[in-house]
mmCIF file of C-alpha atoms in Angstrom:
data_model
loop_
_atom_site.group_PDB
_atom_site.id
_atom_site.type_symbol
_atom_site.label_atom_id
_atom_site.label_comp_id
_atom_site.label_asym_id
_atom_site.label_seq_id
_atom_site.Cartn_x
_atom_site.Cartn_y
_atom_site.Cartn_z
ATOM 1 C CA UNK A 118 178.313 116.773 78.229
ATOM 2 C CA UNK A 119 180.235 114.613 80.780
ATOM 3 C CA UNK A 120 181.141 111.167 79.430
ATOM 4 C CA UNK A 121 180.290 108.366 81.844
ATOM 5 C CA UNK A 122 181.642 104.853 81.828
ATOM 6 C CA UNK A 123 180.039 102.134 83.900
ATOM 7 C CA UNK A 124 182.247 99.969 86.057
ATOM 8 C CA UNK A 125 181.030 96.977 88.046
ATOM 9 C CA UNK A 126 179.218 99.007 90.652
ATOM 10 C CA UNK A 127 179.912 102.680 90.046
ATOM 11 C CA UNK A 128 179.730 105.377 87.400
ATOM 12 C CA UNK A 129 183.071 107.037 86.719
ATOM 13 C CA UNK A 130 184.061 109.955 84.547
ATOM 14 C CA UNK A 131 186.292 109.371 81.542
ATOM 15 C CA UNK A 132 188.449 112.467 81.963
ATOM 16 C CA UNK A 133 190.145 112.237 78.571
ATOM 17 C CA UNK A 134 186.850 112.114 76.711
ATOM 18 C CA UNK A 135 185.412 114.790 78.949
ATOM 19 C CA UNK A 136 188.255 117.161 78.038
ATOM 20 C CA UNK A 137 187.457 116.686 74.349
ATOM 21 C CA UNK A 138 184.417 118.868 74.923
ATOM 22 C CA UNK A 139 185.459 122.428 73.962
ATOM 23 C CA UNK A 140 183.568 124.021 76.856
ATOM 24 C CA UNK A 141 185.105 121.723 79.461
ATOM 25 C CA UNK A 142 188.544 122.126 77.906
ATOM 26 C CA UNK A 143 188.272 125.926 78.072
ATOM 27 C CA UNK A 144 187.212 125.785 81.719
ATOM 28 C CA UNK A 145 190.046 123.405 82.569
ATOM 29 C CA UNK A 146 192.473 126.008 81.213
ATOM 30 C CA UNK A 147 190.934 128.769 83.278
ATOM 31 C CA UNK A 148 189.531 130.603 80.278
ATOM 32 C CA UNK A 149 186.473 132.820 80.572
ATOM 33 C CA UNK A 150 183.687 130.591 79.285
ATOM 34 C CA UNK A 151 180.008 130.982 78.506
ATOM 35 C CA UNK A 152 177.776 128.002 77.786
ATOM 36 C CA UNK A 153 174.118 128.018 76.784
ATOM 37 C CA UNK A 154 171.914 124.968 76.918
ATOM 38 C CA UNK A 155 171.001 123.895 73.389
ATOM 39 C CA UNK A 156 167.334 123.147 74.085
ATOM 40 C CA UNK A 157 164.901 124.977 76.327
ATOM 41 C CA UNK A 158 161.731 123.879 78.079
ATOM 42 C CA UNK A 159 158.919 126.460 78.228
ATOM 43 C CA UNK A 160 158.437 127.760 81.785
ATOM 44 C CA UNK A 161 154.807 126.589 82.059
ATOM 45 C CA UNK A 162 155.771 123.079 80.938
ATOM 46 C CA UNK A 163 158.755 122.894 83.282
ATOM 47 C CA UNK A 164 156.710 124.002 86.288
ATOM 48 C CA UNK A 165 153.943 121.558 85.423
ATOM 49 C CA UNK A 166 156.364 118.626 85.290
ATOM 50 C CA UNK A 167 158.226 119.699 88.439
ATOM 51 C CA UNK A 168 155.420 118.690 90.784
ATOM 52 C CA UNK A 169 155.220 122.223 92.196
ATOM 53 C CA UNK A 170 151.892 123.961 92.336
ATOM 54 C CA UNK A 171 150.224 126.921 94.015
ATOM 55 C CA UNK A 172 148.635 124.731 96.721
ATOM 56 C CA UNK A 173 151.993 123.405 97.907
ATOM 57 C CA UNK A 174 153.462 126.893 97.999
ATOM 58 C CA UNK A 175 150.438 128.232 99.871
ATOM 59 C CA UNK A 176 150.706 125.382 102.391
ATOM 60 C CA UNK A 177 154.348 126.284 103.050
ATOM 61 C CA UNK A 178 153.507 129.984 103.316
ATOM 62 C CA UNK A 179 150.810 129.315 105.902
ATOM 63 C CA UNK A 180 153.159 127.108 107.922
ATOM 64 C CA UNK A 181 155.785 129.865 108.043
ATOM 65 C CA UNK A 182 153.102 132.310 109.161
ATOM 66 C CA UNK A 183 151.970 129.963 111.946
ATOM 67 C CA UNK A 184 155.561 129.689 113.163
ATOM 68 C CA UNK A 185 156.216 133.456 112.888
ATOM 69 C CA UNK A 186 155.560 134.128 116.624
ATOM 70 C CA UNK A 187 158.087 131.402 117.493
ATOM 71 C CA UNK A 188 160.700 132.890 115.184
ATOM 72 C CA UNK A 189 160.265 136.306 116.803
ATOM 73 C CA UNK A 190 160.663 134.736 120.236
ATOM 74 C CA UNK A 191 163.572 132.462 119.317
ATOM 75 C CA UNK A 192 165.349 134.653 116.756
ATOM 76 C CA UNK A 193 164.847 138.346 117.640
ATOM 77 C CA UNK A 194 166.487 139.421 114.365
ATOM 78 C CA UNK A 195 163.289 138.326 112.601
ATOM 79 C CA UNK A 196 161.132 140.763 114.559
ATOM 80 C CA UNK A 197 161.684 143.462 111.923
ATOM 81 C CA UNK A 198 159.744 141.248 109.481
ATOM 82 C CA UNK A 199 157.295 140.000 112.150
ATOM 83 C CA UNK A 200 158.822 136.554 112.216
ATOM 84 C CA UNK A 201 158.772 135.973 108.474
ATOM 85 C CA UNK A 202 162.102 134.755 107.076
ATOM 86 C CA UNK A 203 162.892 136.963 104.138
ATOM 87 C CA UNK A 204 165.904 138.726 102.723
ATOM 88 C CA UNK A 205 166.341 142.357 101.677
ATOM 89 C CA UNK A 206 166.148 143.525 98.065
ATOM 90 C CA UNK A 207 168.741 146.047 96.900
ATOM 91 C CA UNK A 208 168.729 148.311 93.851
ATOM 92 C CA UNK A 209 171.938 147.943 91.814
ATOM 93 C CA UNK A 210 172.358 151.477 90.469
ATOM 94 C CA UNK A 211 176.050 151.235 89.674
ATOM 95 C CA UNK A 212 175.837 147.810 88.043
ATOM 96 C CA UNK A 213 172.909 148.909 85.894
ATOM 97 C CA UNK A 214 174.830 151.980 84.796
ATOM 98 C CA UNK A 215 177.831 149.804 83.933
ATOM 99 C CA UNK A 216 175.651 147.451 81.891
ATOM 100 C CA UNK A 217 174.045 150.395 80.093
ATOM 101 C CA UNK A 218 177.509 151.662 79.219
ATOM 102 C CA UNK A 219 178.796 148.301 77.994
ATOM 103 C CA UNK A 220 175.674 147.456 76.011
ATOM 104 C CA UNK A 221 175.340 150.904 74.537
ATOM 105 C CA UNK A 222 171.662 151.109 75.414
ATOM 106 C CA UNK A 223 169.606 151.814 78.497
ATOM 107 C CA UNK A 224 167.995 148.876 80.258
ATOM 108 C CA UNK A 225 164.319 149.524 81.052
ATOM 109 C CA UNK A 226 163.203 149.655 84.667
ATOM 110 C CA UNK A 227 165.491 149.017 87.632
ATOM 111 C CA UNK A 228 167.974 146.228 88.294
ATOM 112 C CA UNK A 229 167.432 144.549 91.676
ATOM 113 C CA UNK A 230 169.258 141.879 93.658
ATOM 114 C CA UNK A 231 167.517 139.658 96.195
ATOM 115 C CA UNK A 232 170.064 139.112 98.968
ATOM 116 C CA UNK A 233 169.330 135.577 100.102
ATOM 117 C CA UNK A 234 172.869 135.523 101.474
ATOM 118 C CA UNK A 235 171.452 137.786 104.203
ATOM 119 C CA UNK A 236 168.572 135.510 105.241
ATOM 120 C CA UNK A 237 168.157 135.498 109.032
ATOM 121 C CA UNK A 238 168.198 132.447 111.343
ATOM 122 C CA UNK A 239 170.715 130.241 109.477
ATOM 123 C CA UNK A 240 172.632 132.963 107.678
ATOM 124 C CA UNK A 241 172.858 131.074 104.421
ATOM 125 C CA UNK A 242 171.213 130.938 101.034
ATOM 126 C CA UNK A 243 168.522 128.298 100.465
ATOM 127 C CA UNK A 244 167.837 128.291 104.209
ATOM 128 C CA UNK A 245 164.058 128.412 103.963
ATOM 129 C CA UNK A 246 163.816 124.999 102.305
ATOM 130 C CA UNK A 247 165.663 123.138 105.050
ATOM 131 C CA UNK A 248 163.960 125.133 107.790
ATOM 132 C CA UNK A 249 160.535 124.392 106.329
ATOM 133 C CA UNK A 250 161.187 120.645 106.408
ATOM 134 C CA UNK A 251 162.086 120.918 110.099
ATOM 135 C CA UNK A 252 158.943 122.936 110.805
ATOM 136 C CA UNK A 253 156.826 120.260 109.126
ATOM 137 C CA UNK A 254 158.368 117.560 111.301
ATOM 138 C CA UNK A 255 158.075 119.563 114.530
ATOM 139 C CA UNK A 256 154.479 120.557 113.818
ATOM 140 C CA UNK A 257 153.463 116.974 113.093
ATOM 141 C CA UNK A 258 155.122 115.665 116.271
ATOM 142 C CA UNK A 259 153.555 118.340 118.497
ATOM 143 C CA UNK A 260 150.061 117.979 117.035
ATOM 144 C CA UNK A 261 150.153 114.171 117.142
ATOM 145 C CA UNK A 262 151.315 114.301 120.773
ATOM 146 C CA UNK A 263 148.384 116.569 121.655
ATOM 147 C CA UNK A 264 150.516 119.362 123.141
ATOM 148 C CA UNK A 265 149.548 121.853 120.445
ATOM 149 C CA UNK A 266 146.757 122.532 117.963
ATOM 150 C CA UNK A 267 147.197 124.245 114.559
ATOM 151 C CA UNK A 268 145.018 127.092 115.862
ATOM 152 C CA UNK A 269 147.307 127.778 118.841
ATOM 153 C CA UNK A 270 149.900 130.522 119.013
ATOM 154 C CA UNK A 271 153.042 128.790 117.794
ATOM 155 C CA UNK A 272 155.178 130.759 120.210
ATOM 156 C CA UNK A 273 154.274 127.721 122.339
ATOM 157 C CA UNK A 274 157.045 125.838 120.578
ATOM 158 C CA UNK A 275 159.435 127.672 122.890
ATOM 159 C CA UNK A 276 157.609 126.434 126.009
ATOM 160 C CA UNK A 277 159.119 123.686 128.131
ATOM 161 C CA UNK A 278 156.351 121.104 127.672
ATOM 162 C CA UNK A 279 156.463 121.304 123.866
ATOM 163 C CA UNK A 280 160.271 121.235 123.811
ATOM 164 C CA UNK A 281 160.212 118.174 126.079
ATOM 165 C CA UNK A 282 158.075 116.309 123.551
ATOM 166 C CA UNK A 283 160.292 117.377 120.657
ATOM 167 C CA UNK A 284 163.375 116.444 122.672
ATOM 168 C CA UNK A 285 162.276 112.812 122.524
ATOM 169 C CA UNK A 286 162.848 112.909 118.786
ATOM 170 C CA UNK A 287 165.813 113.694 116.608
ATOM 171 C CA UNK A 288 166.890 114.607 113.108
ATOM 172 C CA UNK A 289 169.899 113.448 111.120
ATOM 173 C CA UNK A 290 171.074 115.047 107.889
ATOM 174 C CA UNK A 291 174.066 114.584 105.637
ATOM 175 C CA UNK A 292 175.309 117.842 104.147
ATOM 176 C CA UNK A 293 178.517 119.829 103.795
ATOM 177 C CA UNK A 294 176.842 123.200 103.484
ATOM 178 C CA UNK A 295 173.712 125.280 103.556
ATOM 179 C CA UNK A 296 171.206 122.447 103.870
ATOM 180 C CA UNK A 297 172.851 120.996 106.965
ATOM 181 C CA UNK A 298 173.306 124.460 108.424
ATOM 182 C CA UNK A 299 169.653 125.460 108.068
ATOM 183 C CA UNK A 300 168.301 122.114 109.293
ATOM 184 C CA UNK A 301 170.750 121.961 112.177
ATOM 185 C CA UNK A 302 170.090 125.478 113.475
ATOM 186 C CA UNK A 303 166.293 125.209 113.208
ATOM 187 C CA UNK A 304 166.032 121.688 114.636
ATOM 188 C CA UNK A 305 168.285 122.456 117.597
ATOM 189 C CA UNK A 306 166.364 125.664 118.334
ATOM 190 C CA UNK A 307 163.157 123.626 118.526
ATOM 191 C CA UNK A 308 164.736 121.194 120.967
ATOM 192 C CA UNK A 309 165.109 118.261 118.578
ATOM 193 C CA UNK A 310 168.221 116.134 119.047
ATOM 194 C CA UNK A 311 170.144 116.972 115.923
ATOM 195 C CA UNK A 312 173.063 115.331 114.137
ATOM 196 C CA UNK A 313 174.704 116.702 110.989
ATOM 197 C CA UNK A 314 177.123 114.488 109.064
ATOM 198 C CA UNK A 315 179.679 116.592 107.190
ATOM 199 C CA UNK A 316 182.855 115.980 105.225
ATOM 200 C CA UNK A 317 186.049 117.100 106.926
ATOM 201 C CA UNK A 318 186.659 119.778 104.294
ATOM 202 C CA UNK A 319 183.353 121.549 104.976
ATOM 203 C CA UNK A 320 183.645 125.189 106.051
ATOM 204 C CA UNK A 321 184.917 125.342 109.629
ATOM 205 C CA UNK A 322 182.691 128.297 110.537
ATOM 206 C CA UNK A 323 179.624 126.230 109.681
ATOM 207 C CA UNK A 324 180.763 123.413 111.954
ATOM 208 C CA UNK A 325 181.526 125.854 114.751
ATOM 209 C CA UNK A 326 178.161 127.578 114.384
ATOM 210 C CA UNK A 327 176.294 124.274 114.495
ATOM 211 C CA UNK A 328 178.188 123.061 117.549
ATOM 212 C CA UNK A 329 177.567 126.370 119.315
ATOM 213 C CA UNK A 330 173.831 125.730 118.845
ATOM 214 C CA UNK A 331 174.020 122.290 120.437
ATOM 215 C CA UNK A 332 174.175 120.290 117.224
ATOM 216 C CA UNK A 333 176.222 117.097 117.084
ATOM 217 C CA UNK A 334 178.535 117.439 114.070
ATOM 218 C CA UNK A 335 180.084 114.208 112.791
ATOM 219 C CA UNK A 336 183.023 114.743 110.425
ATOM 220 C CA UNK A 337 184.045 112.238 107.765
ATOM 221 C CA UNK A 338 187.449 112.130 106.015
ATOM 222 C CA UNK A 339 185.906 111.588 102.575
ATOM 223 C CA UNK A 340 183.722 113.815 100.440
ATOM 224 C CA UNK A 341 180.075 114.852 100.672
ATOM 225 C CA UNK A 342 178.831 111.468 99.415
ATOM 226 C CA UNK A 343 180.631 109.637 102.203
ATOM 227 C CA UNK A 344 179.094 111.947 104.809
ATOM 228 C CA UNK A 345 175.593 111.325 103.443
ATOM 229 C CA UNK A 346 176.130 107.569 103.215
ATOM 230 C CA UNK A 347 177.395 107.440 106.807
ATOM 231 C CA UNK A 348 174.377 109.368 108.024
ATOM 232 C CA UNK A 349 172.018 107.030 106.219
ATOM 233 C CA UNK A 350 173.801 103.974 107.581
ATOM 234 C CA UNK A 351 173.513 105.260 111.141
ATOM 235 C CA UNK A 352 169.830 106.048 110.714
ATOM 236 C CA UNK A 353 168.917 102.920 108.720
ATOM 237 C CA UNK A 354 167.977 100.725 111.708
ATOM 238 C CA UNK A 355 165.507 103.406 112.848
ATOM 239 C CA UNK A 356 162.204 102.795 111.106
ATOM 240 C CA UNK A 357 159.859 104.982 113.155
ATOM 241 C CA UNK A 358 159.996 107.859 110.728
ATOM 242 C CA UNK A 359 161.747 108.722 107.498
ATOM 243 C CA UNK A 360 161.596 112.012 105.611
ATOM 244 C CA UNK A 361 163.502 112.882 102.460
ATOM 245 C CA UNK A 362 164.164 116.353 101.175
ATOM 246 C CA UNK A 363 161.535 115.894 98.514
ATOM 247 C CA UNK A 364 161.292 117.695 95.202
ATOM 248 C CA UNK A 365 157.609 118.281 95.866
ATOM 249 C CA UNK A 366 158.055 120.018 99.208
ATOM 250 C CA UNK A 367 161.486 121.473 99.796
ATOM 251 C CA UNK A 368 161.586 123.780 96.742
ATOM 252 C CA UNK A 369 158.190 125.247 97.707
ATOM 253 C CA UNK A 370 159.713 127.258 100.522
ATOM 254 C CA UNK A 371 162.154 129.288 98.385
ATOM 255 C CA UNK A 372 159.151 130.021 96.180
ATOM 256 C CA UNK A 373 157.219 131.686 98.973
ATOM 257 C CA UNK A 374 158.467 135.240 98.257
ATOM 258 C CA UNK A 375 156.440 135.250 95.031
ATOM 259 C CA UNK A 376 153.073 136.135 96.666
ATOM 260 C CA UNK A 377 154.852 138.847 98.682
ATOM 261 C CA UNK A 378 156.828 140.339 95.793
ATOM 262 C CA UNK A 379 155.036 139.300 92.627
ATOM 263 C CA UNK A 380 158.187 137.565 91.375
ATOM 264 C CA UNK A 381 158.068 134.252 89.504
ATOM 265 C CA UNK A 382 158.608 131.016 91.345
ATOM 266 C CA UNK A 383 161.973 129.333 90.942
ATOM 267 C CA UNK A 384 162.719 126.060 92.645
ATOM 268 C CA UNK A 385 166.423 126.384 91.896
ATOM 269 C CA UNK A 386 168.694 123.441 92.602
ATOM 270 C CA UNK A 387 168.136 121.150 95.519
ATOM 271 C CA UNK A 388 170.369 118.805 97.397
ATOM 272 C CA UNK A 389 169.131 115.530 98.782
ATOM 273 C CA UNK A 390 169.628 114.702 102.434
ATOM 274 C CA UNK A 391 167.869 112.377 104.806
ATOM 275 C CA UNK A 392 166.098 113.354 107.989
ATOM 276 C CA UNK A 393 165.127 110.609 110.350
ATOM 277 C CA UNK A 394 163.169 110.555 113.565
ATOM 278 C CA UNK A 395 165.112 109.058 116.468
ATOM 279 C CA UNK A 396 162.766 107.476 119.066
#
């Protein structure tokens, strides 16, 4: 839909041509608008081409289970779910009744809402993906350093000797929202030196929460792209370790509820940030 024109080194939107699209024009005028994609990819085909598979999801699930004792110790609010990060599911009686009335027919079954806005630890949607990336990094560092084995009780991650090892490393991420929040809170809780690059217009409560957890928040006057670019530039000279928020790993964590609920996997949208190890 958007019309792009290439300049010497950037891609810019041609606003006039963009507004010729009836859907975009309606939205620009504040009109209630509904748009359906013209072509659809079968679910099985889309999942197959996404790089996601049951093994990756199972690997993420097992990692969260290994870290469950640490979550209980570090974040007591997770004790109700035995250290597993999951959100409540609510039945929407009134909304279902309203839909039945408007549609003139009764919807079968019950209408539910999964409240990922109520996820513990980071208090934001999509938190599991960022947290899982941090857990992967912390686990690898601790195991490689010989201070912990995969068969140990991972409550050890709260012990001074493990935190000392993790404190020799750091994570940087560029994000204005939920990704930076989840990575920042989890990394700081593990003792990693953590820096989050954010645009100045990012939500102030997110910045305050991160700083209250010991995270270094660097604000940039431009938009999200400038914050990410600045973070990359700062981390570029550091070659010891580089980890991207990969399509093949990060979306696996939001998919973990499927084995617990029987719901289909959905990777959703993902936002790219860079995490780098600081020696």
